[in-house]
Amino acid sequence: MNDQQLLRYSRHILLDDIGIEGQEKILAAHALVIGAGGLGSPAALYLASAGIGAITLVDNDEVDLTNLQRQILHTTERVGQPKVLSGRHALQQINPDVRIAALAERVAGERLDALVRSASVVLDCSDNFQTRHAINAACVAHRVPLVSGAAIRFDGQVSVFDPRGADTPCYACLFPPHQEYEEVQCSTMGVFAPLVGIIGAMQAAEALKLVAGIGKPLAGRLLMVDARSMEWTCIGLQRNPDCPVCHARQAS
C-alpha cells in the first residue's frame, strides 16, 4: 500500500483482526454485485469505501423516481440513466482507486458462470427466485462464496452460502428450486427504506469478512429481522444431502 492508502484505510488497519495483511487481501479481492437497487446500493458503497479492489456491478434496469426512496447509489439528476452507470459514478466519487465494471444486462448461463468464476465473492442483491437460484448454482459450481440478502415490507434476511465447505448448505438447500414460491416485490408490496440499508450493509460486512479471512461468517445460519420491532432471529441451516444443486459437492 502507498501512503495515501495507508491513510485512507487506517481505521481498518488499526483493527487487530484486519491490520495491513487483511486490508491487502481486501484490496486484492473482486466482488460481483448482482443488483444495483435497494440492497446493492449500500453493499456496493461499503465495499468501495472499504477498498475492495474491483467491483463488477450488474443490473439491466434504469434509475426511476420511485427508486430514490431507498436506493442510495442514485440521485434525482440521474433518473433515466442505467443503474450501473449511475452506480459506477457514485462509487468512483467515493473511491477512485476501485476498478468498477458496469454491466447493464441481465446475466445468465455461460455469461453468469464466467462472471462468478472470476470473482472472489458474490453478493446476490437481486429480487427474484429465478435469478437467485441461477447465481447459487454458479457459485456452487465454481466454489465461490455467496452472500445473499432479501428485504420486503419490514422483513429482511441475510445469510452466507459458502460451497468451499463440505457441510455448509447452499441457497437451494433452504429454498428447493423445484418448489413454487410467491414472488413478492417492493413495487407491489412496498419496503421500509432503511431496511434495505441494514441488510445491504450486512452483506458488505459478510463479504469483507470472507475476503479478509476474519471473524465467523453467516454460513449455516439465516439471520432475520423484523424492522417494526427491530427483533432479530437467527436460525441454523442444515445442508440437504439430496439437494439437486450441491449434493455431489466435496470440501475444497
PDB file of C-alpha atoms in Angstrom, residues 9-245:
ATOM      1  CA  TYR A   9      -7.717   2.628   5.305  1.00  0.00           C
ATOM      2  CA  SER A  10      -6.071   3.490   8.624  1.00  0.00           C
ATOM      3  CA  ARG A  11      -9.213   2.752  10.654  1.00  0.00           C
ATOM      4  CA  HIS A  12      -9.257  -0.774   9.237  1.00  0.00           C
ATOM      5  CA  ILE A  13      -5.532  -1.217   9.748  1.00  0.00           C
ATOM      6  CA  LEU A  14      -5.940  -0.259  13.420  1.00  0.00           C
ATOM      7  CA  LEU A  15      -8.200  -3.301  13.904  1.00  0.00           C
ATOM      8  CA  ASP A  16      -6.155  -6.280  15.066  1.00  0.00           C
ATOM      9  CA  ASP A  17      -8.357  -8.665  13.099  1.00  0.00           C
ATOM     10  CA  ILE A  18      -7.686  -6.808   9.835  1.00  0.00           C
ATOM     11  CA  GLY A  19      -4.398  -4.927  10.013  1.00  0.00           C
ATOM     12  CA  ILE A  20      -2.243  -4.394   6.933  1.00  0.00           C
ATOM     13  CA  GLU A  21      -2.440  -8.033   5.847  1.00  0.00           C
ATOM     14  CA  GLY A  22      -6.232  -8.101   5.933  1.00  0.00           C
ATOM     15  CA  GLN A  23      -6.538  -4.773   4.134  1.00  0.00           C
ATOM     16  CA  GLU A  24      -4.206  -6.014   1.409  1.00  0.00           C
ATOM     17  CA  LYS A  25      -6.494  -9.033   0.944  1.00  0.00           C
ATOM     18  CA  ILE A  26      -9.436  -6.661   0.574  1.00  0.00           C
ATOM     19  CA  LEU A  27      -7.515  -4.582  -1.973  1.00  0.00           C
ATOM     20  CA  ALA A  28      -6.777  -7.716  -3.983  1.00  0.00           C
ATOM     21  CA  ALA A  29     -10.368  -9.002  -3.978  1.00  0.00           C
ATOM     22  CA  HIS A  30     -13.045  -8.828  -6.677  1.00  0.00           C
ATOM     23  CA  ALA A  31     -16.714  -8.598  -5.680  1.00  0.00           C
ATOM     24  CA  LEU A  32     -19.521  -9.423  -8.088  1.00  0.00           C
ATOM     25  CA  VAL A  33     -22.632  -7.466  -7.044  1.00  0.00           C
ATOM     26  CA  ILE A  34     -25.773  -8.552  -8.876  1.00  0.00           C
ATOM     27  CA  GLY A  35     -28.412  -5.890  -8.452  1.00  0.00           C
ATOM     28  CA  ALA A  36     -27.818  -2.139  -8.109  1.00  0.00           C
ATOM     29  CA  GLY A  37     -31.042  -1.357  -6.269  1.00  0.00           C
ATOM     30  CA  GLY A  38     -32.017  -1.257  -2.614  1.00  0.00           C
ATOM     31  CA  LEU A  39     -29.588  -3.936  -1.399  1.00  0.00           C
ATOM     32  CA  GLY A  40     -26.873  -3.429  -3.964  1.00  0.00           C
ATOM     33  CA  SER A  41     -26.654   0.299  -3.211  1.00  0.00           C
ATOM     34  CA  PRO A  42     -25.387   0.124   0.389  1.00  0.00           C
ATOM     35  CA  ALA A  43     -23.481  -3.098  -0.274  1.00  0.00           C
ATOM     36  CA  ALA A  44     -21.510  -1.599  -3.154  1.00  0.00           C
ATOM     37  CA  LEU A  45     -20.956   1.707  -1.355  1.00  0.00           C
ATOM     38  CA  TYR A  46     -19.421  -0.003   1.665  1.00  0.00           C
ATOM     39  CA  LEU A  47     -17.330  -2.342  -0.468  1.00  0.00           C
ATOM     40  CA  ALA A  48     -15.922   0.616  -2.382  1.00  0.00           C
ATOM     41  CA  SER A  49     -15.287   2.706   0.709  1.00  0.00           C
ATOM     42  CA  ALA A  50     -13.542  -0.260   2.367  1.00  0.00           C
ATOM     43  CA  GLY A  51     -11.195  -0.531  -0.604  1.00  0.00           C
ATOM     44  CA  ILE A  52     -12.169  -3.763  -2.282  1.00  0.00           C
ATOM     45  CA  GLY A  53     -10.010  -3.947  -5.389  1.00  0.00           C
ATOM     46  CA  ALA A  54     -12.655  -4.471  -8.045  1.00  0.00           C
ATOM     47  CA  ILE A  55     -16.449  -4.426  -8.220  1.00  0.00           C
ATOM     48  CA  THR A  56     -18.489  -5.797 -11.086  1.00  0.00           C
ATOM     49  CA  LEU A  57     -21.936  -4.216 -10.836  1.00  0.00           C
ATOM     50  CA  VAL A  58     -24.701  -5.953 -12.774  1.00  0.00           C
ATOM     51  CA  ASP A  59     -28.228  -4.614 -13.363  1.00  0.00           C
ATOM     52  CA  ASN A  60     -30.324  -4.169 -16.509  1.00  0.00           C
ATOM     53  CA  ASP A  61     -32.676  -1.537 -15.083  1.00  0.00           C
ATOM     54  CA  GLU A  62     -32.719   2.267 -15.220  1.00  0.00           C
ATOM     55  CA  VAL A  63     -32.996   4.706 -12.339  1.00  0.00           C
ATOM     56  CA  ASP A  64     -36.635   5.576 -11.647  1.00  0.00           C
ATOM     57  CA  LEU A  65     -38.001   8.264  -9.357  1.00  0.00           C
ATOM     58  CA  THR A  66     -39.631   5.577  -7.195  1.00  0.00           C
ATOM     59  CA  ASN A  67     -36.173   4.062  -6.557  1.00  0.00           C
ATOM     60  CA  LEU A  68     -34.837   7.128  -4.765  1.00  0.00           C
ATOM     61  CA  GLN A  69     -36.747   6.445  -1.528  1.00  0.00           C
ATOM     62  CA  ARG A  70     -34.214   3.714  -0.715  1.00  0.00           C
ATOM     63  CA  GLN A  71     -31.621   3.153  -3.498  1.00  0.00           C
ATOM     64  CA  ILE A  72     -28.880   5.436  -2.198  1.00  0.00           C
ATOM     65  CA  LEU A  73     -26.458   4.847  -5.090  1.00  0.00           C
ATOM     66  CA  HIS A  74     -28.653   7.052  -7.268  1.00  0.00           C
ATOM     67  CA  THR A  75     -29.732  10.703  -7.355  1.00  0.00           C
ATOM     68  CA  THR A  76     -32.571  12.745  -8.811  1.00  0.00           C
ATOM     69  CA  GLU A  77     -30.246  14.072 -11.510  1.00  0.00           C
ATOM     70  CA  ARG A  78     -29.536  10.521 -12.713  1.00  0.00           C
ATOM     71  CA  VAL A  79     -33.173   9.421 -13.174  1.00  0.00           C
ATOM     72  CA  GLY A  80     -33.389   7.643 -16.523  1.00  0.00           C
ATOM     73  CA  GLN A  81     -29.752   6.520 -16.537  1.00  0.00           C
ATOM     74  CA  PRO A  82     -28.811   2.833 -16.410  1.00  0.00           C
ATOM     75  CA  LYS A  83     -28.419   1.942 -12.741  1.00  0.00           C
ATOM     76  CA  VAL A  84     -24.961   0.502 -13.256  1.00  0.00           C
ATOM     77  CA  LEU A  85     -23.681   3.749 -14.812  1.00  0.00           C
ATOM     78  CA  SER A  86     -25.261   5.803 -12.038  1.00  0.00           C
ATOM     79  CA  GLY A  87     -23.761   3.374  -9.517  1.00  0.00           C
ATOM     80  CA  ARG A  88     -20.309   3.499 -11.075  1.00  0.00           C
ATOM     81  CA  HIS A  89     -20.370   7.297 -10.870  1.00  0.00           C
ATOM     82  CA  ALA A  90     -21.259   7.187  -7.162  1.00  0.00           C
ATOM     83  CA  LEU A  91     -18.653   4.551  -6.332  1.00  0.00           C
ATOM     84  CA  GLN A  92     -15.860   6.335  -8.194  1.00  0.00           C
ATOM     85  CA  GLN A  93     -16.637   9.528  -6.314  1.00  0.00           C
ATOM     86  CA  ILE A  94     -16.179   7.682  -3.026  1.00  0.00           C
ATOM     87  CA  ASN A  95     -13.043   5.765  -4.012  1.00  0.00           C
ATOM     88  CA  PRO A  96     -11.474   6.371  -7.430  1.00  0.00           C
ATOM     89  CA  ASP A  97      -8.950   3.578  -6.861  1.00  0.00           C
ATOM     90  CA  VAL A  98     -11.591   0.832  -7.043  1.00  0.00           C
ATOM     91  CA  ARG A  99     -11.975  -0.697 -10.505  1.00  0.00           C
ATOM     92  CA  ILE A 100     -15.672  -0.666 -11.442  1.00  0.00           C
ATOM     93  CA  ALA A 101     -17.130  -2.751 -14.259  1.00  0.00           C
ATOM     94  CA  ALA A 102     -20.702  -1.660 -15.029  1.00  0.00           C
ATOM     95  CA  LEU A 103     -22.757  -4.290 -16.873  1.00  0.00           C
ATOM     96  CA  ALA A 104     -26.211  -3.110 -17.955  1.00  0.00           C
ATOM     97  CA  GLU A 105     -27.586  -6.563 -18.644  1.00  0.00           C
ATOM     98  CA  ARG A 106     -29.439  -9.484 -17.136  1.00  0.00           C
ATOM     99  CA  VAL A 107     -26.808 -12.195 -16.840  1.00  0.00           C
ATOM    100  CA  ALA A 108     -27.490 -15.916 -17.081  1.00  0.00           C
ATOM    101  CA  GLY A 109     -25.989 -19.116 -18.424  1.00  0.00           C
ATOM    102  CA  GLU A 110     -22.366 -19.039 -19.583  1.00  0.00           C
ATOM    103  CA  ARG A 111     -22.136 -15.290 -19.040  1.00  0.00           C
ATOM    104  CA  LEU A 112     -23.089 -15.668 -15.392  1.00  0.00           C
ATOM    105  CA  ASP A 113     -20.714 -18.619 -14.997  1.00  0.00           C
ATOM    106  CA  ALA A 114     -17.803 -16.580 -16.336  1.00  0.00           C
ATOM    107  CA  LEU A 115     -18.536 -13.641 -14.032  1.00  0.00           C
ATOM    108  CA  VAL A 116     -18.858 -15.853 -10.949  1.00  0.00           C
ATOM    109  CA  ARG A 117     -15.700 -17.782 -11.819  1.00  0.00           C
ATOM    110  CA  SER A 118     -13.676 -14.557 -11.889  1.00  0.00           C
ATOM    111  CA  ALA A 119     -14.979 -13.250  -8.535  1.00  0.00           C
ATOM    112  CA  SER A 120     -13.636 -13.626  -5.006  1.00  0.00           C
ATOM    113  CA  VAL A 121     -17.132 -13.249  -3.551  1.00  0.00           C
ATOM    114  CA  VAL A 122     -20.641 -12.821  -4.976  1.00  0.00           C
ATOM    115  CA  LEU A 123     -23.346 -10.639  -3.460  1.00  0.00           C
ATOM    116  CA  ASP A 124     -26.881 -11.555  -4.512  1.00  0.00           C
ATOM    117  CA  CYS A 125     -28.834  -8.307  -4.335  1.00  0.00           C
ATOM    118  CA  SER A 126     -31.475  -9.411  -6.835  1.00  0.00           C
ATOM    119  CA  ASP A 127     -35.222  -9.555  -6.277  1.00  0.00           C
ATOM    120  CA  ASN A 128     -36.492 -12.827  -7.782  1.00  0.00           C
ATOM    121  CA  PHE A 129     -36.072 -16.542  -7.132  1.00  0.00           C
ATOM    122  CA  GLN A 130     -35.057 -17.457 -10.680  1.00  0.00           C
ATOM    123  CA  THR A 131     -32.026 -15.162 -10.549  1.00  0.00           C
ATOM    124  CA  ARG A 132     -31.140 -16.226  -7.022  1.00  0.00           C
ATOM    125  CA  HIS A 133     -31.148 -19.895  -7.964  1.00  0.00           C
ATOM    126  CA  ALA A 134     -29.042 -19.250 -11.065  1.00  0.00           C
ATOM    127  CA  ILE A 135     -26.491 -17.303  -9.006  1.00  0.00           C
ATOM    128  CA  ASN A 136     -26.400 -20.032  -6.354  1.00  0.00           C
ATOM    129  CA  ALA A 137     -25.861 -22.794  -8.933  1.00  0.00           C
ATOM    130  CA  ALA A 138     -22.962 -20.890 -10.480  1.00  0.00           C
ATOM    131  CA  CYS A 139     -21.396 -20.243  -7.070  1.00  0.00           C
ATOM    132  CA  VAL A 140     -21.650 -23.931  -6.158  1.00  0.00           C
ATOM    133  CA  ALA A 141     -20.148 -24.962  -9.495  1.00  0.00           C
ATOM    134  CA  HIS A 142     -17.165 -22.634  -9.108  1.00  0.00           C
ATOM    135  CA  ARG A 143     -16.796 -22.808  -5.305  1.00  0.00           C
ATOM    136  CA  VAL A 144     -17.251 -19.076  -4.829  1.00  0.00           C
ATOM    137  CA  PRO A 145     -18.832 -17.856  -1.571  1.00  0.00           C
ATOM    138  CA  LEU A 146     -22.243 -16.241  -1.919  1.00  0.00           C
ATOM    139  CA  VAL A 147     -23.695 -13.536   0.337  1.00  0.00           C
ATOM    140  CA  SER A 148     -27.464 -13.496  -0.059  1.00  0.00           C
ATOM    141  CA  GLY A 149     -29.848 -10.797   1.137  1.00  0.00           C
ATOM    142  CA  ALA A 150     -33.550 -10.062   0.803  1.00  0.00           C
ATOM    143  CA  ALA A 151     -35.925  -7.365   2.063  1.00  0.00           C
ATOM    144  CA  ILE A 152     -39.634  -6.730   1.644  1.00  0.00           C
ATOM    145  CA  ARG A 153     -42.065  -4.609   3.643  1.00  0.00           C
ATOM    146  CA  PHE A 154     -40.445  -4.576   7.127  1.00  0.00           C
ATOM    147  CA  ASP A 155     -38.826  -8.038   6.917  1.00  0.00           C
ATOM    148  CA  GLY A 156     -35.225  -8.711   5.971  1.00  0.00           C
ATOM    149  CA  GLN A 157     -32.859 -11.657   5.904  1.00  0.00           C
ATOM    150  CA  VAL A 158     -29.210 -12.336   5.163  1.00  0.00           C
ATOM    151  CA  SER A 159     -27.028 -15.434   5.004  1.00  0.00           C
ATOM    152  CA  VAL A 160     -23.787 -16.764   3.555  1.00  0.00           C
ATOM    153  CA  PHE A 161     -23.634 -19.851   1.378  1.00  0.00           C
ATOM    154  CA  ASP A 162     -20.034 -20.993   1.114  1.00  0.00           C
ATOM    155  CA  PRO A 163     -19.534 -24.009  -1.193  1.00  0.00           C
ATOM    156  CA  ARG A 164     -15.896 -24.368  -0.170  1.00  0.00           C
ATOM    157  CA  GLY A 165     -17.004 -26.344   2.889  1.00  0.00           C
ATOM    158  CA  ALA A 166     -18.265 -29.922   2.706  1.00  0.00           C
ATOM    159  CA  ASP A 167     -21.096 -29.470   5.211  1.00  0.00           C
ATOM    160  CA  THR A 168     -22.330 -25.941   4.533  1.00  0.00           C
ATOM    161  CA  PRO A 169     -25.745 -25.597   2.865  1.00  0.00           C
ATOM    162  CA  CYS A 170     -26.359 -23.756  -0.383  1.00  0.00           C
ATOM    163  CA  TYR A 171     -29.298 -21.492  -1.208  1.00  0.00           C
ATOM    164  CA  ALA A 172     -31.150 -24.409  -2.808  1.00  0.00           C
ATOM    165  CA  CYS A 173     -30.959 -26.365   0.453  1.00  0.00           C
ATOM    166  CA  LEU A 174     -33.039 -23.605   2.030  1.00  0.00           C
ATOM    167  CA  PHE A 175     -35.309 -22.902  -0.942  1.00  0.00           C
ATOM    168  CA  PRO A 176     -35.528 -26.025  -3.139  1.00  0.00           C
ATOM    169  CA  PRO A 177     -35.634 -24.937  -6.789  1.00  0.00           C
ATOM    170  CA  HIS A 178     -38.449 -27.333  -7.694  1.00  0.00           C
ATOM    171  CA  GLN A 179     -40.854 -25.750  -5.200  1.00  0.00           C
ATOM    172  CA  GLU A 180     -43.005 -22.782  -6.150  1.00  0.00           C
ATOM    173  CA  TYR A 181     -42.697 -19.595  -4.118  1.00  0.00           C
ATOM    174  CA  GLU A 182     -44.774 -16.473  -4.322  1.00  0.00           C
ATOM    175  CA  GLU A 183     -42.728 -13.661  -5.840  1.00  0.00           C
ATOM    176  CA  VAL A 184     -43.074 -10.583  -3.648  1.00  0.00           C
ATOM    177  CA  GLN A 185     -41.561  -7.354  -4.923  1.00  0.00           C
ATOM    178  CA  CYS A 186     -41.362  -3.930  -3.406  1.00  0.00           C
ATOM    179  CA  SER A 187     -43.074  -2.423  -6.460  1.00  0.00           C
ATOM    180  CA  THR A 188     -46.319  -4.037  -5.298  1.00  0.00           C
ATOM    181  CA  MET A 189     -45.712  -4.795  -1.597  1.00  0.00           C
ATOM    182  CA  GLY A 190     -43.604  -1.813  -0.521  1.00  0.00           C
ATOM    183  CA  VAL A 191     -40.419  -1.753   1.535  1.00  0.00           C
ATOM    184  CA  PHE A 192     -39.213   0.276   4.525  1.00  0.00           C
ATOM    185  CA  ALA A 193     -36.355   2.430   3.220  1.00  0.00           C
ATOM    186  CA  PRO A 194     -33.762   1.873   5.983  1.00  0.00           C
ATOM    187  CA  LEU A 195     -34.349  -1.904   5.934  1.00  0.00           C
ATOM    188  CA  VAL A 196     -32.515  -2.362   2.637  1.00  0.00           C
ATOM    189  CA  GLY A 197     -29.667  -0.298   4.094  1.00  0.00           C
ATOM    190  CA  ILE A 198     -29.452  -2.593   7.096  1.00  0.00           C
ATOM    191  CA  ILE A 199     -29.419  -5.785   5.032  1.00  0.00           C
ATOM    192  CA  GLY A 200     -27.180  -4.411   2.269  1.00  0.00           C
ATOM    193  CA  ALA A 201     -24.627  -3.156   4.783  1.00  0.00           C
ATOM    194  CA  MET A 202     -24.613  -6.592   6.427  1.00  0.00           C
ATOM    195  CA  GLN A 203     -23.990  -8.184   3.035  1.00  0.00           C
ATOM    196  CA  ALA A 204     -20.971  -5.930   2.589  1.00  0.00           C
ATOM    197  CA  ALA A 205     -19.737  -6.817   6.072  1.00  0.00           C
ATOM    198  CA  GLU A 206     -20.000 -10.551   5.393  1.00  0.00           C
ATOM    199  CA  ALA A 207     -18.277 -10.166   2.021  1.00  0.00           C
ATOM    200  CA  LEU A 208     -15.385  -8.224   3.559  1.00  0.00           C
ATOM    201  CA  LYS A 209     -15.018 -10.810   6.323  1.00  0.00           C
ATOM    202  CA  LEU A 210     -14.864 -13.574   3.729  1.00  0.00           C
ATOM    203  CA  VAL A 211     -12.198 -11.961   1.556  1.00  0.00           C
ATOM    204  CA  ALA A 212     -10.118 -10.825   4.540  1.00  0.00           C
ATOM    205  CA  GLY A 213     -10.445 -14.196   6.267  1.00  0.00           C
ATOM    206  CA  ILE A 214     -11.655 -12.767   9.560  1.00  0.00           C
ATOM    207  CA  GLY A 215     -14.430 -13.499  12.030  1.00  0.00           C
ATOM    208  CA  LYS A 216     -17.161 -16.081  11.695  1.00  0.00           C
ATOM    209  CA  PRO A 217     -19.301 -15.810   8.548  1.00  0.00           C
ATOM    210  CA  LEU A 218     -23.046 -16.423   8.491  1.00  0.00           C
ATOM    211  CA  ALA A 219     -22.562 -19.762   6.705  1.00  0.00           C
ATOM    212  CA  GLY A 220     -25.080 -22.261   8.044  1.00  0.00           C
ATOM    213  CA  ARG A 221     -27.132 -19.507   9.664  1.00  0.00           C
ATOM    214  CA  LEU A 222     -30.020 -17.361   8.457  1.00  0.00           C
ATOM    215  CA  LEU A 223     -30.334 -14.006  10.211  1.00  0.00           C
ATOM    216  CA  MET A 224     -33.766 -12.382  10.000  1.00  0.00           C
ATOM    217  CA  VAL A 225     -35.037  -9.027  11.225  1.00  0.00           C
ATOM    218  CA  ASP A 226     -38.492  -7.558  11.773  1.00  0.00           C
ATOM    219  CA  ALA A 227     -37.809  -3.834  11.465  1.00  0.00           C
ATOM    220  CA  ARG A 228     -41.141  -2.896  13.053  1.00  0.00           C
ATOM    221  CA  SER A 229     -39.988  -4.208  16.413  1.00  0.00           C
ATOM    222  CA  MET A 230     -36.276  -4.428  15.469  1.00  0.00           C
ATOM    223  CA  GLU A 231     -36.269  -8.010  16.684  1.00  0.00           C
ATOM    224  CA  TRP A 232     -33.645 -10.346  15.271  1.00  0.00           C
ATOM    225  CA  THR A 233     -33.934 -14.093  14.827  1.00  0.00           C
ATOM    226  CA  CYS A 234     -31.116 -16.448  13.885  1.00  0.00           C
ATOM    227  CA  ILE A 235     -31.856 -19.985  12.757  1.00  0.00           C
ATOM    228  CA  GLY A 236     -29.409 -22.743  11.933  1.00  0.00           C
ATOM    229  CA  LEU A 237     -29.401 -24.173   8.421  1.00  0.00           C
ATOM    230  CA  GLN A 238     -28.534 -27.749   7.524  1.00  0.00           C
ATOM    231  CA  ARG A 239     -27.203 -28.984   4.247  1.00  0.00           C
ATOM    232  CA  ASN A 240     -29.700 -31.136   2.365  1.00  0.00           C
ATOM    233  CA  PRO A 241     -27.865 -34.332   1.303  1.00  0.00           C
ATOM    234  CA  ASP A 242     -30.375 -34.711  -1.536  1.00  0.00           C
ATOM    235  CA  CYS A 243     -30.083 -31.117  -2.736  1.00  0.00           C
ATOM    236  CA  PRO A 244     -30.165 -31.169  -6.552  1.00  0.00           C
ATOM    237  CA  VAL A 245     -27.581 -28.365  -6.703  1.00  0.00           C
TER     238      VAL A 245
END
